[in-house]
mmCIF file of N, CA and C in Angstrom:
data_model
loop_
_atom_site.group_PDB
_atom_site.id
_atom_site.type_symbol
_atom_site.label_atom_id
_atom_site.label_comp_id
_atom_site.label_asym_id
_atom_site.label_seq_id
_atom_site.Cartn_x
_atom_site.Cartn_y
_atom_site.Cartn_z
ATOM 1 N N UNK A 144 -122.009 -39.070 62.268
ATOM 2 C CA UNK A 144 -121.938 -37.655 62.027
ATOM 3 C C UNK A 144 -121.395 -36.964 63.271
ATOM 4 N N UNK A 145 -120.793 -36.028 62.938
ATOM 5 C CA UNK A 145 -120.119 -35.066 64.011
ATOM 6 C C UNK A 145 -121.176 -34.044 64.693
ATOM 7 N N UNK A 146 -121.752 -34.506 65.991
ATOM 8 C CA UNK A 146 -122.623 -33.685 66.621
ATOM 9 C C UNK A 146 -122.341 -32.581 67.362
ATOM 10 N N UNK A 147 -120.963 -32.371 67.842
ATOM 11 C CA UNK A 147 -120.325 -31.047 68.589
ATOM 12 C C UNK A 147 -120.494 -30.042 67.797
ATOM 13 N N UNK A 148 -120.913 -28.678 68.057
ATOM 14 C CA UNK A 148 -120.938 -27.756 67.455
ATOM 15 C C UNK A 148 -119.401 -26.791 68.361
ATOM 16 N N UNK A 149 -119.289 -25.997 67.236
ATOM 17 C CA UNK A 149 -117.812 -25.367 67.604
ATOM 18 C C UNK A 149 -118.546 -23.812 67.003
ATOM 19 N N UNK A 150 -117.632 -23.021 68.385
ATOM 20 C CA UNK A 150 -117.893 -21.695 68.334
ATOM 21 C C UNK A 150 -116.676 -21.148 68.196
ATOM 22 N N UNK A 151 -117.004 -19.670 67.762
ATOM 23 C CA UNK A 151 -115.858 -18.916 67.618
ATOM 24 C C UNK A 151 -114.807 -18.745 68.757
ATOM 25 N N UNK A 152 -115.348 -18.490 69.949
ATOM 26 C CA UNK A 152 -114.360 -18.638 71.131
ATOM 27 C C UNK A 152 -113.973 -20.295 71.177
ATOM 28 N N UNK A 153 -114.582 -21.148 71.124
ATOM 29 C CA UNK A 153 -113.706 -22.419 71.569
ATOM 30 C C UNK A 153 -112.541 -22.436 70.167
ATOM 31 N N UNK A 154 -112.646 -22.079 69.154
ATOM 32 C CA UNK A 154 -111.894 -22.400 67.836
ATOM 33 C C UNK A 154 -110.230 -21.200 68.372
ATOM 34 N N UNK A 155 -111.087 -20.193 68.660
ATOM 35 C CA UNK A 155 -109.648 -19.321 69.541
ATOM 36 C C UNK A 155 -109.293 -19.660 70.679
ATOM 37 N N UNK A 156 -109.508 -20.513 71.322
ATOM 38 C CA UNK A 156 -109.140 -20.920 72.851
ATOM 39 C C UNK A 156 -108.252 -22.071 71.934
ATOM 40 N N UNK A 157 -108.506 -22.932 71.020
ATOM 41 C CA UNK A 157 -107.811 -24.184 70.807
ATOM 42 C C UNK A 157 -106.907 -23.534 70.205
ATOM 43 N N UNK A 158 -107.018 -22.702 69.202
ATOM 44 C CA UNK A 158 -105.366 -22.430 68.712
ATOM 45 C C UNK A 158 -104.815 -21.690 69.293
ATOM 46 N N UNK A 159 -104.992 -20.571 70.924
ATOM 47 C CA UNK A 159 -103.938 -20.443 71.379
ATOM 48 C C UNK A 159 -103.400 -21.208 72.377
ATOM 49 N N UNK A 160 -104.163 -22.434 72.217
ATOM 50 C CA UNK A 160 -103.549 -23.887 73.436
ATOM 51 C C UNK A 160 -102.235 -24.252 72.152
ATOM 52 N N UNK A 161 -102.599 -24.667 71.040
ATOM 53 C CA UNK A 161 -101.868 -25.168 70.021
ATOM 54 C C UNK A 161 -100.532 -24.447 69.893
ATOM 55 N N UNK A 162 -100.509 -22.486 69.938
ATOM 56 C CA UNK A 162 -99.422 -21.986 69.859
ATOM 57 C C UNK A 162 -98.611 -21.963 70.784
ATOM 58 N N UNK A 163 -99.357 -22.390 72.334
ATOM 59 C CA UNK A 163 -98.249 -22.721 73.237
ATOM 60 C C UNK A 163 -97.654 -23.631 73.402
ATOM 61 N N UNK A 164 -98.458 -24.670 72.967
ATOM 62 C CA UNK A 164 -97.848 -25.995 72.769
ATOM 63 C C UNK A 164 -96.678 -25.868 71.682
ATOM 64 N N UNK A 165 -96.705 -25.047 70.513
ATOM 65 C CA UNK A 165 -96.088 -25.174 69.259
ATOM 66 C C UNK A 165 -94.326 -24.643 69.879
ATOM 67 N N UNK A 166 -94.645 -23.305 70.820
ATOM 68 C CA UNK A 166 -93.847 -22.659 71.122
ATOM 69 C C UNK A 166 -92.796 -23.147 72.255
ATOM 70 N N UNK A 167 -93.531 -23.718 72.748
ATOM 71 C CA UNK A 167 -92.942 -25.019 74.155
ATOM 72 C C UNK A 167 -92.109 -26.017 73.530
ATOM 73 N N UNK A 168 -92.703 -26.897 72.161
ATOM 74 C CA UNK A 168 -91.833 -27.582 71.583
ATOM 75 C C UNK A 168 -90.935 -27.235 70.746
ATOM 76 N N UNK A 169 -91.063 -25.853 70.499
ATOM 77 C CA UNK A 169 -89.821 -25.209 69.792
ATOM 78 C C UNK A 169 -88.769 -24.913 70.832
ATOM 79 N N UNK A 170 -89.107 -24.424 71.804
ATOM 80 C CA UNK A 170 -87.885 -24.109 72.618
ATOM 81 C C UNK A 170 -87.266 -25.805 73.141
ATOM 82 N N UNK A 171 -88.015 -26.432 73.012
ATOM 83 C CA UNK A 171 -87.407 -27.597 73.835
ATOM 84 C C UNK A 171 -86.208 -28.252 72.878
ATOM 85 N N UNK A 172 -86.812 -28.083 71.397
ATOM 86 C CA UNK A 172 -85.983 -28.547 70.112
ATOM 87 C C UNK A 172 -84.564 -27.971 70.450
ATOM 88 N N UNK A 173 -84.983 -26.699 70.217
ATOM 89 C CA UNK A 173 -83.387 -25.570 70.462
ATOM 90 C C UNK A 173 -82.628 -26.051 71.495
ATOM 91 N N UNK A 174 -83.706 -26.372 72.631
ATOM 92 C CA UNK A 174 -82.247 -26.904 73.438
ATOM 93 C C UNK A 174 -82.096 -28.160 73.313
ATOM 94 N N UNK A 175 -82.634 -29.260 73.360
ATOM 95 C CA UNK A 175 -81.965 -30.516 72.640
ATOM 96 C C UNK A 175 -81.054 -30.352 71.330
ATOM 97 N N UNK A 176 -81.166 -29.657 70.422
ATOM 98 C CA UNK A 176 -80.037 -29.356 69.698
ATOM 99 C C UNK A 176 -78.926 -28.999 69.774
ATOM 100 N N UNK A 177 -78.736 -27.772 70.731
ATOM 101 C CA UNK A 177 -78.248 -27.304 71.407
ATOM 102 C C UNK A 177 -77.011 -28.589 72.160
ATOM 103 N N UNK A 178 -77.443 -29.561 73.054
ATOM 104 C CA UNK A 178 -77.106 -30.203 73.905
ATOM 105 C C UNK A 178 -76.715 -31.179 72.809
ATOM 106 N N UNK A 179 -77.035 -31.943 72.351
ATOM 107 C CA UNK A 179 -76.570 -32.690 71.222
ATOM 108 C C UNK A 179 -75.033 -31.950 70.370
ATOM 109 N N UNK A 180 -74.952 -31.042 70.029
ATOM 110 C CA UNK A 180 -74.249 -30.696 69.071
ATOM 111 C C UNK A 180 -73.599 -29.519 69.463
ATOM 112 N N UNK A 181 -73.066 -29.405 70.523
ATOM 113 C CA UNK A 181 -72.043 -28.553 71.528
ATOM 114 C C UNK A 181 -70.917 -29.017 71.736
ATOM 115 N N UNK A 182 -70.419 -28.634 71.200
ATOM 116 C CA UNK A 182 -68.711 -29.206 71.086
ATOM 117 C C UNK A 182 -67.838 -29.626 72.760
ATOM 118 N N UNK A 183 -67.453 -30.799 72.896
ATOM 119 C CA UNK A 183 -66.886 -31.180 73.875
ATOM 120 C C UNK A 183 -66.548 -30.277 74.812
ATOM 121 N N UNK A 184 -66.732 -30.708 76.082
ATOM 122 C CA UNK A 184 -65.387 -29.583 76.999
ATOM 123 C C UNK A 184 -64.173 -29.707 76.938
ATOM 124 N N UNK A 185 -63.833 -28.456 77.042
ATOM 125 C CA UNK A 185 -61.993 -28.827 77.071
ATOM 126 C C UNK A 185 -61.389 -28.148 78.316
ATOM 127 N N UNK A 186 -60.413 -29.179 78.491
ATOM 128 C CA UNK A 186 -59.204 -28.374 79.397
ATOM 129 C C UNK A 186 -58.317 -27.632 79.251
ATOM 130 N N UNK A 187 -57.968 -28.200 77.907
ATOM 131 C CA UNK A 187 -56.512 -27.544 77.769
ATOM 132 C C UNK A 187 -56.465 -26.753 76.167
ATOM 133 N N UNK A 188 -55.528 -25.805 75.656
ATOM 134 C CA UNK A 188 -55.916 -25.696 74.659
ATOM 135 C C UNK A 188 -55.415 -26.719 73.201
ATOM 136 N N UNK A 189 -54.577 -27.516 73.343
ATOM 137 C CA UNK A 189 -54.478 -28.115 72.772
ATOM 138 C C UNK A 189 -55.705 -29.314 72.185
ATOM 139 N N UNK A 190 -56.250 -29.613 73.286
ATOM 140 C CA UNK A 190 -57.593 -30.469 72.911
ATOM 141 C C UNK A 190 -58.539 -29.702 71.948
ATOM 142 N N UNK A 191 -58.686 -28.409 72.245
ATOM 143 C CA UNK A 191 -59.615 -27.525 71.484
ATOM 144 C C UNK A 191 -59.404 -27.389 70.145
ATOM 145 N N UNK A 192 -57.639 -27.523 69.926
ATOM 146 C CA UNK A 192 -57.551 -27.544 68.708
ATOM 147 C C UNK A 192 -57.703 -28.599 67.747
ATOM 148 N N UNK A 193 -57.403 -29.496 68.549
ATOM 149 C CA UNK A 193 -57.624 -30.808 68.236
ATOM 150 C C UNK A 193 -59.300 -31.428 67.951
ATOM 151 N N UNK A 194 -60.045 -30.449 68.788
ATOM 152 C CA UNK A 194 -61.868 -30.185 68.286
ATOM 153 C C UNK A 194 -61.972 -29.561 67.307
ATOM 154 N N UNK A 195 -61.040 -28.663 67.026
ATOM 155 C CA UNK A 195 -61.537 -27.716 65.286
ATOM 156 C C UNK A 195 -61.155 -28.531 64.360
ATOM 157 N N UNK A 196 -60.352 -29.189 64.582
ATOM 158 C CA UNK A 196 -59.291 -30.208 63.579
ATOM 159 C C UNK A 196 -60.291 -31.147 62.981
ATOM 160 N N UNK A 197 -61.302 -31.504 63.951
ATOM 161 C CA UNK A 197 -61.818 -33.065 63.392
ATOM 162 C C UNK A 197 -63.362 -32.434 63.038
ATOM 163 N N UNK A 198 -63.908 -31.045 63.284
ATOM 164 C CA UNK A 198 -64.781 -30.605 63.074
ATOM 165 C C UNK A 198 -64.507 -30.212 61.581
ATOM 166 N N UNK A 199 -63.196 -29.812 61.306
ATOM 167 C CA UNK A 199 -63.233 -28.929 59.753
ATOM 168 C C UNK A 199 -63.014 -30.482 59.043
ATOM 169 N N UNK A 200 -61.821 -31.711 59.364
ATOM 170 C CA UNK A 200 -61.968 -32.722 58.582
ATOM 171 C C UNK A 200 -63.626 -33.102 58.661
ATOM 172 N N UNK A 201 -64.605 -33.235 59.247
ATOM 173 C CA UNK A 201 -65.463 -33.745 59.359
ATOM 174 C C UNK A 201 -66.105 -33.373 57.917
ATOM 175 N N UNK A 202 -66.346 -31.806 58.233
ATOM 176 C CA UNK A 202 -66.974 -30.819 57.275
ATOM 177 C C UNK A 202 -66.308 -31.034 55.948
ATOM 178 N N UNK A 203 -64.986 -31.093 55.708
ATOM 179 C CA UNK A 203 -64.754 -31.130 54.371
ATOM 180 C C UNK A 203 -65.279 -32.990 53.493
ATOM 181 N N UNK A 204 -65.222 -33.790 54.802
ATOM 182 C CA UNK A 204 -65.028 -35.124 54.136
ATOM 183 C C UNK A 204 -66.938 -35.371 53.985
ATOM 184 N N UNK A 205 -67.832 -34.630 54.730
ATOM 185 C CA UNK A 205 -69.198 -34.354 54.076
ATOM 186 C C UNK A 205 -69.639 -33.487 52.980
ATOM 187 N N UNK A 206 -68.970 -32.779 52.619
ATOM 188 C CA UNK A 206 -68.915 -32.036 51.557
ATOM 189 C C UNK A 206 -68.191 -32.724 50.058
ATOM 190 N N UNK A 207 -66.935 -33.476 50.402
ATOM 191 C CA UNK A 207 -66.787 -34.247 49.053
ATOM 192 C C UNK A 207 -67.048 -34.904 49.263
ATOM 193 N N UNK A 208 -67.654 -36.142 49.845
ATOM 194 C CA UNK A 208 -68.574 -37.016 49.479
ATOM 195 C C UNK A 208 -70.069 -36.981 48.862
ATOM 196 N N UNK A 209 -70.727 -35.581 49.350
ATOM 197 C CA UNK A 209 -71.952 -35.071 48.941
ATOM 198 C C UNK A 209 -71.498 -34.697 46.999
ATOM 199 N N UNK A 210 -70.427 -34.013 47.086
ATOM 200 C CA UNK A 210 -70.041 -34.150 45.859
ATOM 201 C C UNK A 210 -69.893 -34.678 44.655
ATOM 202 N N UNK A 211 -68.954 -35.779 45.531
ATOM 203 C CA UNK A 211 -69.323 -37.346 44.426
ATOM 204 C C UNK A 211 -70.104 -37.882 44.503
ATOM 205 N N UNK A 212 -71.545 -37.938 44.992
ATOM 206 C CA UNK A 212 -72.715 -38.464 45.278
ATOM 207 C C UNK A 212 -72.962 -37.888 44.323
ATOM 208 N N UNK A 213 -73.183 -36.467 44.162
ATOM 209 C CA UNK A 213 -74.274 -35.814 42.953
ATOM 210 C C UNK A 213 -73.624 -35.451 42.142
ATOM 211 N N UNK A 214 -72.124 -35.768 41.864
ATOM 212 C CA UNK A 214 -71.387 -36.068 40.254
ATOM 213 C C UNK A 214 -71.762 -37.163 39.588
ATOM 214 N N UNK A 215 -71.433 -38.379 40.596
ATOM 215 C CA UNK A 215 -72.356 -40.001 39.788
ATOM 216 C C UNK A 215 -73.665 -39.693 39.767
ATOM 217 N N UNK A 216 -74.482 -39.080 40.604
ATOM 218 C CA UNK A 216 -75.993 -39.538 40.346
ATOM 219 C C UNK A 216 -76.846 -38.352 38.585
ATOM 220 N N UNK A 217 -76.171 -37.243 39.233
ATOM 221 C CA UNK A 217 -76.582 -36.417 38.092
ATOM 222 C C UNK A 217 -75.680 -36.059 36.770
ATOM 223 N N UNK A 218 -74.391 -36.061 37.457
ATOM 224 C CA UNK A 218 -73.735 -35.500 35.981
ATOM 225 C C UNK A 218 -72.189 -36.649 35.517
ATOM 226 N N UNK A 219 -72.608 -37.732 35.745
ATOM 227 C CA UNK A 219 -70.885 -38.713 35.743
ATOM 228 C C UNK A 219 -71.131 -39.781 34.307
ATOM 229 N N UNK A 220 -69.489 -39.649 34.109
ATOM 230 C CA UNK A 220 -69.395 -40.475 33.336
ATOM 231 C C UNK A 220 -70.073 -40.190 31.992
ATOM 232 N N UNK A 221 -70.101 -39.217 31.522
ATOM 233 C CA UNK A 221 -70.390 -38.438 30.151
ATOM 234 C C UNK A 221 -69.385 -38.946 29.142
ATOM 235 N N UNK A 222 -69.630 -39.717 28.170
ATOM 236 C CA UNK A 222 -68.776 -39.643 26.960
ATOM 237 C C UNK A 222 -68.844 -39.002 26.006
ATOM 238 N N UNK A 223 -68.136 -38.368 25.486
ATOM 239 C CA UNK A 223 -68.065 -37.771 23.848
ATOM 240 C C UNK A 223 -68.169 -38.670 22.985
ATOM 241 N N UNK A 224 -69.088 -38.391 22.080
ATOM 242 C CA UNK A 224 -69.443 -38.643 21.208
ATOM 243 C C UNK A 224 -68.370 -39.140 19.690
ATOM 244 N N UNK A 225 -68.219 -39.965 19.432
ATOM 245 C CA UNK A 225 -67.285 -39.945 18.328
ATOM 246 C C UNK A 225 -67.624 -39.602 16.936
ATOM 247 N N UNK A 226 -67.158 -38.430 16.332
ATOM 248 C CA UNK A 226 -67.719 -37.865 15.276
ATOM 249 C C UNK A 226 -66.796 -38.941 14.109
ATOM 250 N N UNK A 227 -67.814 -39.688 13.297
ATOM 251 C CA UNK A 227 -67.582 -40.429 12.415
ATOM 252 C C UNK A 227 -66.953 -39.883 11.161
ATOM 253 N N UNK A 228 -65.892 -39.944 10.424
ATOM 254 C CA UNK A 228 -65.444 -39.779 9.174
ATOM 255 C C UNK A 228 -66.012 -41.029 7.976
ATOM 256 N N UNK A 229 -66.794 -40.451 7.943
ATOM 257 C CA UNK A 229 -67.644 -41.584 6.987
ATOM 258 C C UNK A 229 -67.085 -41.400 5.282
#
């Protein structure tokens, strides 16, 4: 059995340890995201364009593939029905 008794101040002391903690690992997320997914440096402008280039192919070639993923899985390959002349 659980013999600690818990009071109203320790129950508010722990969750505002918890929201700093919560808030600490949110900012840390943002910037690891951040740092992860920041587009190269560039020198020149040609490279830069050459970064939008493979960012928009990127984007379009995840987008039709997500496409044909959920054309075969949900809606592919439907046949009509052949209405019989009996």
């Amino acid at each position: 059995m659980n013999t600690k008794q818990y009071t109203l101040a320790s129950i508010q002391a722990q969750t505002e340890q918890l929201k700093v903690e919560a808030r600490k690992s949110g900012k840390q997320l943002k910037q690891h995201f951040h740092e992860v997914f920041a587009p190269p440096a560039t020198t020149s402008d040609v490279e830069r364009w050459v970064n939008h280039a493979e960012s928009a192919y990127a984007l379009y070639d995840g987008l039709a593939t997500g496409y044909k993923l959920l054309k075969n899985l949900f809606g592919g390959r439907r046949r009509r029905s052949r209405s019989r002349a009996d």
